Amino acid sequence: MLRPVSSLCLSPSVKLKLVRAGFQFTTDLLHLRPGQLSAEAGVSQQEALQVLQAASADAAGGGVTALELLQKEAELKSIVTFSSQLDEALGGGVPVGKTTEICGAPGAGKTQLCLQLAVDVQVPRCFGGVEGHVIYVDTEGSFLLQRVVDMAAAAVRHCSLLAEDEEQRVAMETFTVETILSNIFLVRCRDYVELLAELHLLADFLSARPKVRLLVVDSVAFPFRRLLDELSQRTRLLNGVAQHLITMATSQHIAVVITNQMTTRLRGGQSQLVPALGESWGHAPTIRLLLHWEGPRRLATIFKSPSHMDTTVQYQITADGFRDTEQPELPQSKRRQT
Amino acid sequence: MVVLREGMCPGLDEGLLRDLRAADVKTVEDLVSSDIEELAQKCSVSYKGLLAIRRVLLAQHTAFPVSGADLYEELLSSTAILSTGNPSLDKLLDSGLYTGEITELSGGPGSGKSQVCFGVAVHISYRLKQSVVYIDTTGGLAAGRLLQMLQAETSNTEEQMAALQRIHTFRLFDVYSLLDCLYSLRSGGLQQASVGGGSVKAVIVDSVSAVISPLLGGIQNEGMSLMIQVAGVLKTMAKDFNVAALVRVTQSLMCSALNARGISSVNPNPSQDTSSSYCFET
């Protein structure tokens, strides 16, 4: 079958010039030299070269079998959350190479979990960690350094208690609060334009720092919920952001964690609390985690995932960070204002 | 609108091509629609020669009628019905996915669309011993989950591995790479993918709307054209190679473009069990 020129990844103006000059299908281009094409279609030499490269490219080689994919998946570790119940439900923690969304009402602990993950991703390999760096994109201004210091100190304490052999003791020398803080790169975005710009520039940042294993966007809802006058544009931009994040997660092997706010949906006279940004955004993240309250208990529910069951676990937020509840029958969690 | 080239048909040589160009005849369409007598005078070539060239070009670029009886014969001999592995879903679809057709799957987030795709891929590769092409555009393809589904079918590790090897995966996250991939599959890649296993019987795209929705809305209208192109290439691929295309979309955005059979899932629980009791409605 002939492939139309308009399906190539080229700028619309170049494609228009090609079609006007009678080049409808890629087969018409293959026997041409860049010079000829540039003269006939009225495009620049460089554009002509791009056109010819795009037309002759063959993409079928990029596929892998599911078996190879399985092996690759096995190599990627997950980031522990320091709550063993949640780790178990997620099959080892927040998966690297996938996008995970954390939704929840204000004060449910979304930011706490993000800060906890920013510390946890740096746990040395010999302790079963990922030993990676973090990019933390803060759009709400909720990144509290003092809280990170608390959590980092708790994580260091926890690991130093676990250290048994020589290798782990050596690793502990570099696993300190200072190194944890120096490996967190904070980006503050005030509106959606800054957020989009940052996401586009991240590729360069990532290639300069190959150790980055976690990207946190806290939150994606805040800058976009203000852009209300043009809803179709919001949907388009959000879908673009989603594909961008998924590409980054898969190609660079990083865990992408995004937080989302909640909104009220009215259906049949009843109100219901659902994640914000609409139905179409809901398809974007691979895993969706909902943090909510039930009486005094804090609960985390996996409500979308291709490889996990819908599960609900209980957790608490202590001075040390995101933890299991010690006595499930006697919930201790106190509501903590973030 | 195909550009005239040397060697396209007998008699169309370099000299003639130059003369035609001078008379502003560049494409097949230009040649076919122009007045041959006038053109012959303008380019000072033989009227008969030009007429012969015109006839050959017309024959090359036309579609031929096929009798309904032949078509029916071909349909009976070449159509395969692929079971989805889920009896109630099979029943709903008149016993399964038909090759040569596009089946569209739609549903809300977390309703189990990907699970159906995984289930179909596993069933075709393990039970039917045929190859499957799985194009993942959302990053949702989890090979671990495929393995889990296979483990529910058989405890033989070798068979599990063989089945996984028959599932060819592509992870593409923008519409141009999707089109690149589909066109190269269309022009020979499908046969390549089937080496070492059964022939490719199904192409699963999970999901189309993920790559198209970033282009829709706003002032640009290129998204529509690209959407139709994806639909077009899937359709011809399904027809020409007799594969079943299972397309997962998130909203009904592709419905009219694909003219496909639609399933929509209403059970909100992606179940752990492979033989999950999905509830479907047409």
Coordinates of C-alpha atoms in Angstrom, one line a residue:
Chain A
M1 CA 0.0 0.0 0.0
L2 CA 1.2 3.5 -0.8
R3 CA 1.9 5.6 2.1
P4 CA 0.6 9.2 1.8
V5 CA 3.2 12.0 2.3
S6 CA 0.8 13.6 4.8
S7 CA 1.4 10.8 7.3
L8 CA 5.1 11.6 7.7
C9 CA 6.4 13.4 10.7
L10 CA 7.2 16.7 9.0
S11 CA 6.1 20.2 9.4
P12 CA 2.6 20.9 7.9
S13 CA 4.0 23.6 5.5
V14 CA 6.6 21.2 4.0
K15 CA 3.9 18.6 3.5
L16 CA 1.6 21.1 1.8
K17 CA 4.4 22.1 -0.6
L18 CA 5.1 18.4 -1.4
V19 CA 1.5 17.7 -2.1
R20 CA 1.1 20.8 -4.3
A21 CA 4.1 19.7 -6.3
G22 CA 2.4 16.4 -7.0
F23 CA 4.2 14.2 -4.5
Q24 CA 1.3 12.3 -2.9
F25 CA 2.9 9.1 -1.8
T26 CA 6.3 8.3 -0.4
T27 CA 7.1 6.1 -3.4
D28 CA 7.2 9.2 -5.5
L29 CA 10.1 10.5 -3.4
L30 CA 12.3 7.5 -3.1
H31 CA 14.2 7.8 -6.4
L32 CA 14.9 11.5 -6.0
R33 CA 18.0 13.3 -4.8
P34 CA 17.7 16.1 -2.2
G35 CA 18.7 18.6 -4.8
Q36 CA 16.1 17.5 -7.3
L37 CA 13.4 17.5 -4.6
S38 CA 14.3 20.9 -3.3
A39 CA 14.0 22.3 -6.9
E40 CA 10.8 20.6 -7.7
A41 CA 8.9 21.1 -4.5
G42 CA 10.3 24.5 -3.6
V43 CA 11.6 23.5 -0.2
S44 CA 15.0 24.2 1.2
Q45 CA 17.9 21.6 0.7
Q46 CA 17.8 20.8 4.4
E47 CA 14.1 20.2 4.4
A48 CA 14.4 18.0 1.3
L49 CA 17.0 15.9 3.1
Q50 CA 14.6 15.5 6.1
V51 CA 11.8 14.6 3.8
L52 CA 13.8 11.9 2.1
Q53 CA 15.1 10.5 5.4
A54 CA 11.5 10.4 6.8
A55 CA 10.2 8.7 3.6
S56 CA 12.8 5.9 3.6
A57 CA 12.9 5.2 7.3
D58 CA 11.7 1.8 8.3
A59 CA 10.3 1.4 11.8
A60 CA 9.4 -2.2 12.0
G61 CA 12.7 -3.2 13.6
G62 CA 11.7 -1.5 16.9
G63 CA 9.5 -4.4 18.2
V64 CA 10.4 -6.9 20.9
T65 CA 8.6 -10.0 21.9
A66 CA 6.7 -10.2 25.1
L67 CA 9.4 -12.5 26.5
E68 CA 12.1 -9.9 26.0
L69 CA 9.8 -7.3 27.6
L70 CA 9.3 -9.6 30.6
Q71 CA 13.1 -9.9 31.0
K72 CA 13.4 -6.1 30.8
E73 CA 10.6 -5.7 33.3
A74 CA 12.3 -8.0 35.7
E75 CA 15.5 -5.8 35.6
L76 CA 13.6 -2.7 36.7
K77 CA 13.1 -2.5 40.4
S78 CA 10.3 -0.8 42.2
I79 CA 10.6 2.1 44.7
V80 CA 9.5 1.0 48.2
T81 CA 7.0 3.3 49.9
F82 CA 8.1 2.3 53.5
S83 CA 4.6 0.9 54.0
S84 CA 4.9 -2.8 53.6
Q85 CA 1.1 -3.3 53.0
L86 CA 1.1 -0.8 50.1
D87 CA 4.3 -2.3 48.7
E88 CA 2.7 -5.7 48.7
A89 CA -0.4 -4.4 47.0
L90 CA 1.7 -2.7 44.4
G91 CA 3.9 -5.8 43.9
G92 CA 7.0 -4.3 45.5
G93 CA 6.4 -0.6 45.4
V94 CA 6.0 2.2 42.8
P95 CA 7.2 0.6 39.5
V96 CA 10.1 2.2 37.6
G97 CA 9.2 2.8 33.9
K98 CA 5.5 3.3 34.6
T99 CA 3.4 6.3 35.4
T100 CA 1.5 6.3 38.8
E101 CA -1.1 8.8 39.8
I102 CA -1.9 9.6 43.4
C103 CA -5.3 11.2 43.9
G104 CA -6.8 12.4 47.1
A105 CA -8.7 15.1 48.9
P106 CA -6.6 17.9 50.6
G107 CA -4.7 16.5 53.6
A108 CA -5.0 12.9 52.5
G109 CA -1.3 12.6 52.3
K110 CA -0.5 12.9 48.6
T111 CA 2.5 15.2 49.1
Q112 CA 3.7 13.2 52.1
L113 CA 3.8 10.1 49.9
C114 CA 5.7 12.0 47.2
L115 CA 8.2 13.3 49.6
Q116 CA 8.6 9.8 51.1
L117 CA 9.2 8.4 47.6
A118 CA 11.8 11.2 46.9
V119 CA 13.8 9.9 49.9
D120 CA 13.1 6.2 49.3
V121 CA 14.3 6.1 45.7
Q122 CA 17.8 6.9 47.0
V123 CA 18.0 3.9 49.3
P124 CA 21.3 2.1 48.3
R125 CA 21.2 -1.0 46.1
C126 CA 22.5 -3.3 48.8
F127 CA 19.5 -2.5 50.9
G128 CA 17.2 -3.4 48.0
G129 CA 16.7 0.1 46.9
V130 CA 17.0 1.8 43.5
E131 CA 19.8 4.2 44.4
G132 CA 18.6 6.9 42.0
H133 CA 18.1 10.7 42.0
V134 CA 14.9 12.6 41.9
I135 CA 13.4 15.5 40.0
Y136 CA 10.6 17.1 42.0
V137 CA 8.3 19.4 40.0
D138 CA 6.4 21.4 42.6
T139 CA 3.4 23.4 41.2
E140 CA 1.5 24.0 44.5
G141 CA 4.4 25.3 46.6
S142 CA 3.9 22.4 49.0
F143 CA 7.4 21.1 49.0
L144 CA 8.5 21.5 52.6
L145 CA 12.2 21.0 53.1
Q146 CA 12.0 20.5 56.8
R147 CA 9.6 17.6 56.3
V148 CA 12.1 16.0 53.8
V149 CA 14.9 16.4 56.3
D150 CA 12.7 14.5 58.9
M151 CA 11.9 11.7 56.5
A152 CA 15.5 11.5 55.3
A153 CA 16.8 11.3 58.8
A154 CA 14.3 8.5 59.6
A155 CA 15.3 6.6 56.4
V156 CA 19.0 6.9 57.3
R157 CA 18.2 5.7 60.8
H158 CA 16.2 2.8 59.5
C159 CA 18.9 1.7 57.1
S160 CA 21.7 2.0 59.7
L161 CA 19.8 -0.3 62.0
L162 CA 19.5 -2.8 59.1
A163 CA 23.2 -2.6 58.1
E164 CA 24.8 -6.0 58.7
D165 CA 27.7 -6.8 56.3
E166 CA 30.6 -4.7 55.2
E167 CA 29.0 -3.6 51.9
Q168 CA 26.0 -2.2 53.6
R169 CA 28.2 -0.4 56.2
V170 CA 30.2 1.2 53.3
A171 CA 27.0 2.2 51.6
M172 CA 25.8 3.9 54.8
E173 CA 28.8 6.3 54.7
T174 CA 27.3 8.0 51.7
F175 CA 23.7 7.6 52.6
T176 CA 23.3 10.6 54.7
V177 CA 20.7 13.4 55.0
E178 CA 23.1 15.7 53.1
T179 CA 23.5 13.4 50.1
I180 CA 19.8 12.7 50.1
L181 CA 19.0 16.4 49.9
S182 CA 21.7 17.1 47.3
N183 CA 20.2 14.4 45.0
I184 CA 16.7 16.0 45.0
F185 CA 16.4 18.5 42.2
L186 CA 13.5 20.8 42.9
V187 CA 11.7 22.6 40.1
R188 CA 9.1 25.2 41.0
C189 CA 6.5 25.8 38.3
R190 CA 4.0 28.5 38.9
D191 CA 1.6 28.0 35.9
Y192 CA 0.9 25.5 33.2
V193 CA 3.2 27.2 30.6
E194 CA 6.1 26.8 33.0
L195 CA 5.2 23.2 33.6
L196 CA 4.9 22.4 29.9
A197 CA 8.2 24.2 29.2
E198 CA 9.9 22.3 32.0
L199 CA 8.7 18.9 30.7
H200 CA 10.0 19.7 27.3
L201 CA 13.4 20.6 28.7
L202 CA 13.6 17.6 31.0
A203 CA 15.0 15.4 28.3
D204 CA 18.3 17.3 28.3
F205 CA 18.4 17.4 32.0
L206 CA 17.9 13.7 32.2
S207 CA 20.6 12.9 29.7
A208 CA 23.0 14.9 31.8
R209 CA 21.9 13.1 34.9
P210 CA 21.4 9.4 34.0
K211 CA 20.9 8.4 37.6
V212 CA 17.5 10.0 37.9
R213 CA 15.0 7.3 38.6
L214 CA 12.0 9.3 39.8
L215 CA 10.1 12.2 38.5
V216 CA 7.4 13.7 40.8
V217 CA 4.9 16.2 39.5
D218 CA 3.0 17.6 42.5
S219 CA 0.4 18.3 41.3
V220 CA -0.6 18.2 37.6
A221 CA -4.1 19.4 38.5
F222 CA -3.3 22.7 40.1
P223 CA -2.0 24.6 37.1
F224 CA -4.5 23.1 34.7
R225 CA -7.6 23.6 36.8
R226 CA -7.2 27.4 36.4
L227 CA -7.3 27.1 32.6
L228 CA -11.0 26.8 32.5
D229 CA -12.1 29.1 29.7
E230 CA -10.9 26.8 27.0
L231 CA -11.7 23.2 28.0
S232 CA -10.9 21.6 24.7
Q233 CA -7.4 23.1 24.8
R234 CA -7.0 21.9 28.3
T235 CA -7.8 18.4 27.3
R236 CA -5.4 18.6 24.4
L237 CA -2.6 19.9 26.5
L238 CA -3.2 17.4 29.2
N239 CA -3.2 14.5 26.8
G240 CA 0.1 15.8 25.4
V241 CA 1.6 16.0 28.9
A242 CA 0.4 12.4 29.5
Q243 CA 2.1 11.0 26.4
H244 CA 5.2 13.0 27.2
L245 CA 5.4 11.6 30.7
I246 CA 4.8 8.0 29.4
T247 CA 7.5 8.4 26.8
M248 CA 9.9 9.6 29.4
A249 CA 9.0 6.8 31.9
T250 CA 9.5 4.1 29.3
S251 CA 12.5 5.3 27.4
Q252 CA 14.6 6.6 30.3
H253 CA 13.4 4.0 32.9
I254 CA 12.1 6.4 35.5
A255 CA 9.1 6.1 37.7
V256 CA 6.8 9.0 37.1
V257 CA 4.6 9.9 40.0
I258 CA 1.9 12.6 39.5
T259 CA -0.6 13.8 42.0
N260 CA -4.1 14.9 41.2
Q261 CA -6.8 16.7 43.2
M262 CA -10.4 15.6 43.6
T263 CA -13.5 17.1 42.3
T264 CA -17.3 16.6 42.8
R265 CA -19.3 14.9 40.2
L266 CA -23.1 15.1 40.3
R267 CA -24.9 12.1 39.0
G268 CA -28.5 11.3 39.5
G269 CA -28.9 13.9 42.2
Q270 CA -26.1 12.4 44.2
S271 CA -22.6 13.9 44.6
Q272 CA -19.5 11.8 44.4
L273 CA -15.9 12.7 44.9
V274 CA -13.8 11.7 41.8
P275 CA -10.3 12.6 40.6
A276 CA -10.1 15.9 38.8
L277 CA -9.2 16.7 35.2
G278 CA -12.0 14.7 33.7
E279 CA -12.5 11.2 32.3
S280 CA -10.0 11.4 29.5
W281 CA -7.1 12.2 31.8
G282 CA -8.0 9.1 33.8
H283 CA -6.8 6.9 30.9
A284 CA -3.3 8.5 31.0
P285 CA -1.7 7.1 34.2
T286 CA -0.9 3.4 34.2
I287 CA -1.6 3.0 37.9
R288 CA -4.0 5.1 39.9
L289 CA -3.8 5.3 43.6
L290 CA -6.6 6.9 45.7
L291 CA -5.8 8.2 49.2
H292 CA -8.9 8.7 51.3
W293 CA -10.4 8.7 54.8
E294 CA -12.8 6.3 56.4
G295 CA -13.6 7.7 59.8
P296 CA -10.3 8.1 61.5
R297 CA -8.5 5.6 59.2
R298 CA -6.3 6.6 56.3
L299 CA -6.8 4.2 53.4
A300 CA -4.9 3.8 50.1
T301 CA -6.8 2.1 47.2
I302 CA -5.4 0.9 43.9
F303 CA -8.3 1.5 41.5
K304 CA -6.6 1.3 38.2
S305 CA -3.7 -0.9 37.2
P306 CA -3.1 -3.4 34.4
S307 CA -1.3 -5.8 36.7
H308 CA -2.7 -5.5 40.2
M309 CA -5.9 -6.3 41.9
D310 CA -8.1 -3.5 43.3
T311 CA -6.9 -3.5 46.9
T312 CA -7.3 -1.2 49.8
V313 CA -4.7 -0.9 52.5
Q314 CA -4.4 1.2 55.6
Y315 CA -1.5 3.5 56.3
Q316 CA -0.6 6.3 58.6
I317 CA 1.6 9.4 58.4
T318 CA 4.0 9.6 61.4
A319 CA 6.8 12.1 62.2
D320 CA 9.1 9.7 60.2
G321 CA 6.9 9.7 57.1
F322 CA 4.6 7.3 55.3
R323 CA 4.2 4.1 57.3
D324 CA 2.0 1.0 58.0
T325 CA -0.4 1.3 60.8
E326 CA 1.1 -0.7 63.6
Q327 CA -2.1 -2.1 65.0
P328 CA -4.7 -2.5 62.3
E329 CA -7.5 -3.2 64.8
L330 CA -6.7 0.0 66.8
P331 CA -6.1 2.7 64.3
Q332 CA -3.6 5.3 65.6
S333 CA -3.3 7.7 62.8
K334 CA -3.8 11.3 63.7
R335 CA -4.8 13.7 61.1
R336 CA -1.7 15.8 60.3
Q337 CA -2.1 19.1 58.5
T338 CA 0.3 19.3 55.6
Chain B
M1 CA -1.8 12.0 -8.2
V2 CA 1.3 9.9 -8.9
V3 CA 4.3 11.7 -10.4
L4 CA 5.4 10.5 -13.8
R5 CA 8.7 8.6 -13.8
E6 CA 11.0 7.0 -16.3
G7 CA 10.3 3.3 -16.7
M8 CA 6.8 3.5 -15.3
C9 CA 5.5 2.0 -18.5
P10 CA 7.0 1.1 -21.9
G11 CA 7.5 4.1 -24.1
L12 CA 7.8 6.6 -21.3
D13 CA 11.5 7.6 -21.7
E14 CA 13.6 10.5 -20.5
G15 CA 13.0 12.6 -23.7
L16 CA 9.3 12.2 -23.6
L17 CA 9.2 13.0 -19.9
R18 CA 11.1 16.2 -20.5
D19 CA 8.7 17.2 -23.2
L20 CA 5.7 16.4 -21.0
R21 CA 7.2 18.4 -18.2
A22 CA 7.6 21.4 -20.5
A23 CA 3.9 21.1 -21.4
D24 CA 3.2 21.1 -17.6
V25 CA 2.2 17.5 -17.4
K26 CA 3.8 16.1 -14.3
T27 CA 1.6 13.5 -12.8
V28 CA -0.4 10.5 -14.0
E29 CA -3.5 12.5 -13.4
D30 CA -2.3 15.4 -15.5
L31 CA -1.6 13.0 -18.4
V32 CA -4.8 11.0 -18.2
S33 CA -7.0 14.1 -18.0
S34 CA -5.4 16.1 -20.7
D35 CA -6.4 16.1 -24.3
I36 CA -4.1 13.6 -25.9
E37 CA -4.4 15.0 -29.4
E38 CA -3.4 18.5 -28.3
L39 CA -0.6 17.1 -26.1
A40 CA 0.8 15.1 -29.0
Q41 CA 1.0 18.2 -31.1
K42 CA 2.5 20.3 -28.3
C43 CA 5.2 17.8 -27.5
S44 CA 5.6 16.6 -31.1
V45 CA 5.3 12.9 -30.2
S46 CA 3.1 10.3 -31.8
Y47 CA -0.5 10.4 -30.9
K48 CA -0.6 6.6 -30.9
G49 CA 2.3 6.3 -28.5
L50 CA 0.8 8.7 -26.1
L51 CA -2.6 6.9 -26.3
A52 CA -0.8 3.6 -25.5
I53 CA 0.9 5.1 -22.5
R54 CA -2.4 6.5 -21.3
R55 CA -4.1 3.2 -21.6
V56 CA -1.3 1.4 -19.7
L57 CA -1.3 4.0 -16.9
L58 CA -5.0 3.8 -16.6
A59 CA -4.8 0.0 -16.3
Q60 CA -2.1 0.3 -13.7
H61 CA -4.0 2.7 -11.5
T62 CA -7.5 1.3 -11.7
A63 CA -9.4 -1.0 -9.4
F64 CA -11.0 -4.2 -10.9
P65 CA -14.5 -5.4 -10.3
V66 CA -14.8 -8.7 -8.5
S67 CA -17.9 -10.9 -8.7
G68 CA -19.9 -11.3 -5.5
A69 CA -19.7 -15.1 -5.9
D70 CA -15.8 -15.0 -6.0
L71 CA -15.7 -12.7 -3.1
Y72 CA -18.0 -15.0 -1.0
E73 CA -15.8 -17.9 -1.9
E74 CA -12.7 -16.0 -0.8
L75 CA -14.5 -14.9 2.4
L76 CA -15.3 -18.5 3.3
S77 CA -11.8 -19.7 2.6
S78 CA -9.8 -16.9 4.2
T79 CA -11.8 -15.6 7.2
A80 CA -10.9 -17.0 10.6
I81 CA -12.8 -16.4 13.7
L82 CA -10.4 -16.0 16.7
S83 CA -11.9 -16.8 20.0
T84 CA -11.2 -14.2 22.7
G85 CA -10.9 -16.8 25.4
N86 CA -14.0 -15.5 27.2
P87 CA -17.1 -17.5 26.3
S88 CA -19.6 -14.8 27.0
L89 CA -17.6 -12.3 25.0
D90 CA -17.3 -14.8 22.2
K91 CA -21.1 -15.3 22.2
L92 CA -21.6 -11.5 22.0
L93 CA -19.3 -11.2 19.1
D94 CA -20.8 -14.2 17.2
S95 CA -18.0 -16.5 18.3
G96 CA -15.1 -14.2 18.4
L97 CA -13.0 -11.7 16.5
Y98 CA -13.2 -11.9 12.7
T99 CA -10.1 -11.6 10.7
G100 CA -10.4 -8.8 8.1
E101 CA -12.4 -6.7 10.5
I102 CA -11.6 -4.0 13.0
T103 CA -13.1 -4.5 16.5
E104 CA -13.1 -1.5 18.7
L105 CA -13.1 -1.7 22.5
S106 CA -14.1 1.3 24.6
G107 CA -14.7 2.0 28.2
G108 CA -13.9 4.3 31.1
P109 CA -10.6 4.3 33.0
G110 CA -9.9 1.1 34.8
S111 CA -12.9 -0.7 33.2
G112 CA -10.8 -3.6 31.9
K113 CA -10.1 -2.7 28.3
S114 CA -6.4 -3.5 28.6
Q115 CA -7.3 -6.7 30.4
V116 CA -9.4 -7.8 27.4
C117 CA -6.5 -7.0 25.1
F118 CA -4.1 -9.0 27.2
G119 CA -6.6 -11.9 27.4
V120 CA -7.0 -12.0 23.6
A121 CA -3.3 -11.8 23.0
V122 CA -2.6 -14.6 25.4
H123 CA -5.4 -16.8 24.1
I124 CA -4.3 -16.4 20.5
S125 CA -0.7 -17.0 21.2
Y126 CA -1.1 -19.9 23.6
R127 CA -4.3 -21.7 22.5
L128 CA -4.3 -21.0 18.8
K129 CA -0.4 -20.9 18.5
Q130 CA -0.5 -17.9 16.3
S131 CA 1.4 -14.6 16.4
V132 CA 0.0 -11.4 17.7
V133 CA 1.3 -7.9 17.2
Y134 CA 0.6 -5.7 20.3
I135 CA 1.1 -2.0 19.9
D136 CA 1.2 -0.3 23.3
T137 CA 0.8 3.5 23.3
T138 CA 0.0 4.1 26.9
G139 CA 2.8 2.2 28.7
G140 CA 0.2 -0.1 30.2
L141 CA 1.5 -3.3 28.7
A142 CA 2.8 -5.4 31.6
A143 CA 4.6 -8.6 30.5
G144 CA 4.3 -9.8 34.0
R145 CA 0.5 -9.8 33.7
L146 CA 0.7 -11.7 30.4
L147 CA 2.8 -14.3 32.2
Q148 CA 0.4 -14.4 35.1
M149 CA -2.4 -15.1 32.6
L150 CA -0.4 -17.8 30.9
Q151 CA 0.4 -19.4 34.3
A152 CA -3.3 -19.8 34.8
E153 CA -3.5 -21.7 31.5
T154 CA -0.5 -24.0 31.9
S155 CA 2.3 -24.8 34.4
N156 CA 4.7 -25.7 31.6
T157 CA 7.4 -23.0 31.6
E158 CA 8.5 -23.8 28.0
E159 CA 5.0 -23.4 26.7
Q160 CA 4.7 -20.1 28.5
M161 CA 7.9 -18.8 27.1
A162 CA 7.0 -19.9 23.6
A163 CA 3.6 -18.2 23.9
L164 CA 5.3 -15.0 25.1
Q165 CA 7.6 -15.1 22.1
R166 CA 4.7 -15.1 19.7
I167 CA 3.5 -11.8 21.1
H168 CA 5.4 -9.0 19.3
T169 CA 5.2 -5.7 21.2
F170 CA 5.9 -2.2 20.0
R171 CA 5.9 0.7 22.4
L172 CA 5.1 3.9 20.5
F173 CA 4.0 7.0 22.1
D174 CA 3.2 9.4 19.3
V175 CA 1.0 9.2 16.2
Y176 CA 3.8 9.5 13.7
S177 CA 5.7 6.5 15.2
L178 CA 2.4 4.6 15.2
L179 CA 1.9 5.4 11.5
D180 CA 5.5 4.5 10.7
C181 CA 5.0 1.2 12.4
L182 CA 1.7 0.4 10.8
Y183 CA 2.9 1.3 7.3
S184 CA 6.1 -0.8 7.7
L185 CA 4.0 -3.7 9.1
R186 CA 1.8 -3.2 6.1
S187 CA 4.7 -3.4 3.7
G188 CA 6.3 -6.6 4.8
G189 CA 6.8 -6.3 8.5
L190 CA 3.9 -8.6 9.3
Q191 CA 5.5 -11.5 7.5
Q192 CA 8.7 -10.8 9.3
A193 CA 6.9 -10.9 12.7
S194 CA 5.4 -14.3 11.9
V195 CA 8.8 -16.0 11.3
G196 CA 9.4 -18.5 14.1
G197 CA 5.7 -18.8 15.0
G198 CA 2.3 -19.0 13.5
S199 CA 1.3 -16.3 11.1
V200 CA 0.2 -13.0 12.6
K201 CA -3.5 -13.3 13.2
A202 CA -4.2 -10.2 15.2
V203 CA -2.9 -6.6 15.6
I204 CA -3.9 -5.0 18.9
V205 CA -3.5 -1.3 19.3
D206 CA -3.8 -0.2 22.9
S207 CA -4.8 2.6 22.6
V208 CA -5.5 4.7 19.6
S209 CA -6.9 7.7 21.4
A210 CA -3.9 8.1 23.6
V211 CA -1.8 9.2 20.6
I212 CA -4.5 11.1 18.7
S213 CA -6.2 13.1 21.5
P214 CA -3.1 15.3 22.0
L215 CA -3.7 16.5 18.4
L216 CA -7.4 17.1 18.6
G217 CA -9.1 20.3 19.7
G218 CA -7.7 23.8 19.5
I219 CA -7.1 25.4 16.1
Q220 CA -5.0 22.7 14.4
N221 CA -7.0 20.2 12.3
E222 CA -4.2 17.9 11.4
G223 CA -5.3 15.5 14.1
M224 CA -8.4 14.6 12.2
S225 CA -6.5 13.7 9.1
L226 CA -4.0 11.6 11.0
M227 CA -6.8 9.8 12.8
I228 CA -8.4 8.9 9.4
Q229 CA -5.0 7.7 8.2
V230 CA -4.5 5.4 11.2
A231 CA -8.0 4.1 10.5
G232 CA -7.3 3.6 6.8
V233 CA -4.1 1.7 7.3
L234 CA -5.6 -0.6 9.9
K235 CA -8.5 -1.3 7.6
T236 CA -6.4 -2.2 4.6
M237 CA -4.1 -4.2 6.8
A238 CA -7.1 -6.2 8.2
K239 CA -8.5 -6.8 4.7
D240 CA -5.3 -7.6 2.8
F241 CA -3.6 -9.8 5.4
N242 CA -6.6 -11.2 7.0
V243 CA -5.7 -10.2 10.5
A244 CA -8.1 -9.2 13.2
A245 CA -7.4 -5.7 14.4
L246 CA -8.4 -5.0 18.0
V247 CA -8.3 -1.3 18.6
R248 CA -8.7 0.0 22.1
V249 CA -10.0 3.6 22.3
T250 CA -11.0 5.5 25.4
Q251 CA -13.9 7.5 24.1
S252 CA -16.2 7.0 21.2
L253 CA -14.0 9.4 19.3
M254 CA -13.0 6.9 16.6
C255 CA -16.4 5.3 16.2
S256 CA -17.5 6.9 13.0
A257 CA -14.0 6.8 11.5
L258 CA -13.5 3.1 11.9
N259 CA -17.0 1.9 11.2
A260 CA -16.1 -0.9 13.5
R261 CA -17.8 -3.4 15.7
G262 CA -17.8 -1.9 19.2
I263 CA -17.7 -3.5 22.5
S264 CA -18.0 -1.5 25.7
S265 CA -17.1 -2.9 29.0
V266 CA -19.1 -2.0 32.0
N267 CA -17.5 -4.0 34.7
P268 CA -15.3 -1.6 36.7
N269 CA -13.0 -4.3 38.1
P270 CA -10.0 -5.6 36.2
S271 CA -10.0 -8.9 37.9
Q272 CA -7.0 -10.9 38.8
D273 CA -8.5 -14.1 37.4
T274 CA -8.0 -14.8 33.7
S275 CA -11.5 -16.2 33.3
S276 CA -13.0 -13.1 34.8
S277 CA -16.7 -12.7 34.6
Y278 CA -16.9 -9.6 32.5
C279 CA -20.3 -8.3 31.7
F280 CA -20.6 -6.9 28.3
E281 CA -23.3 -5.0 26.4
T282 CA -23.4 -4.1 22.7

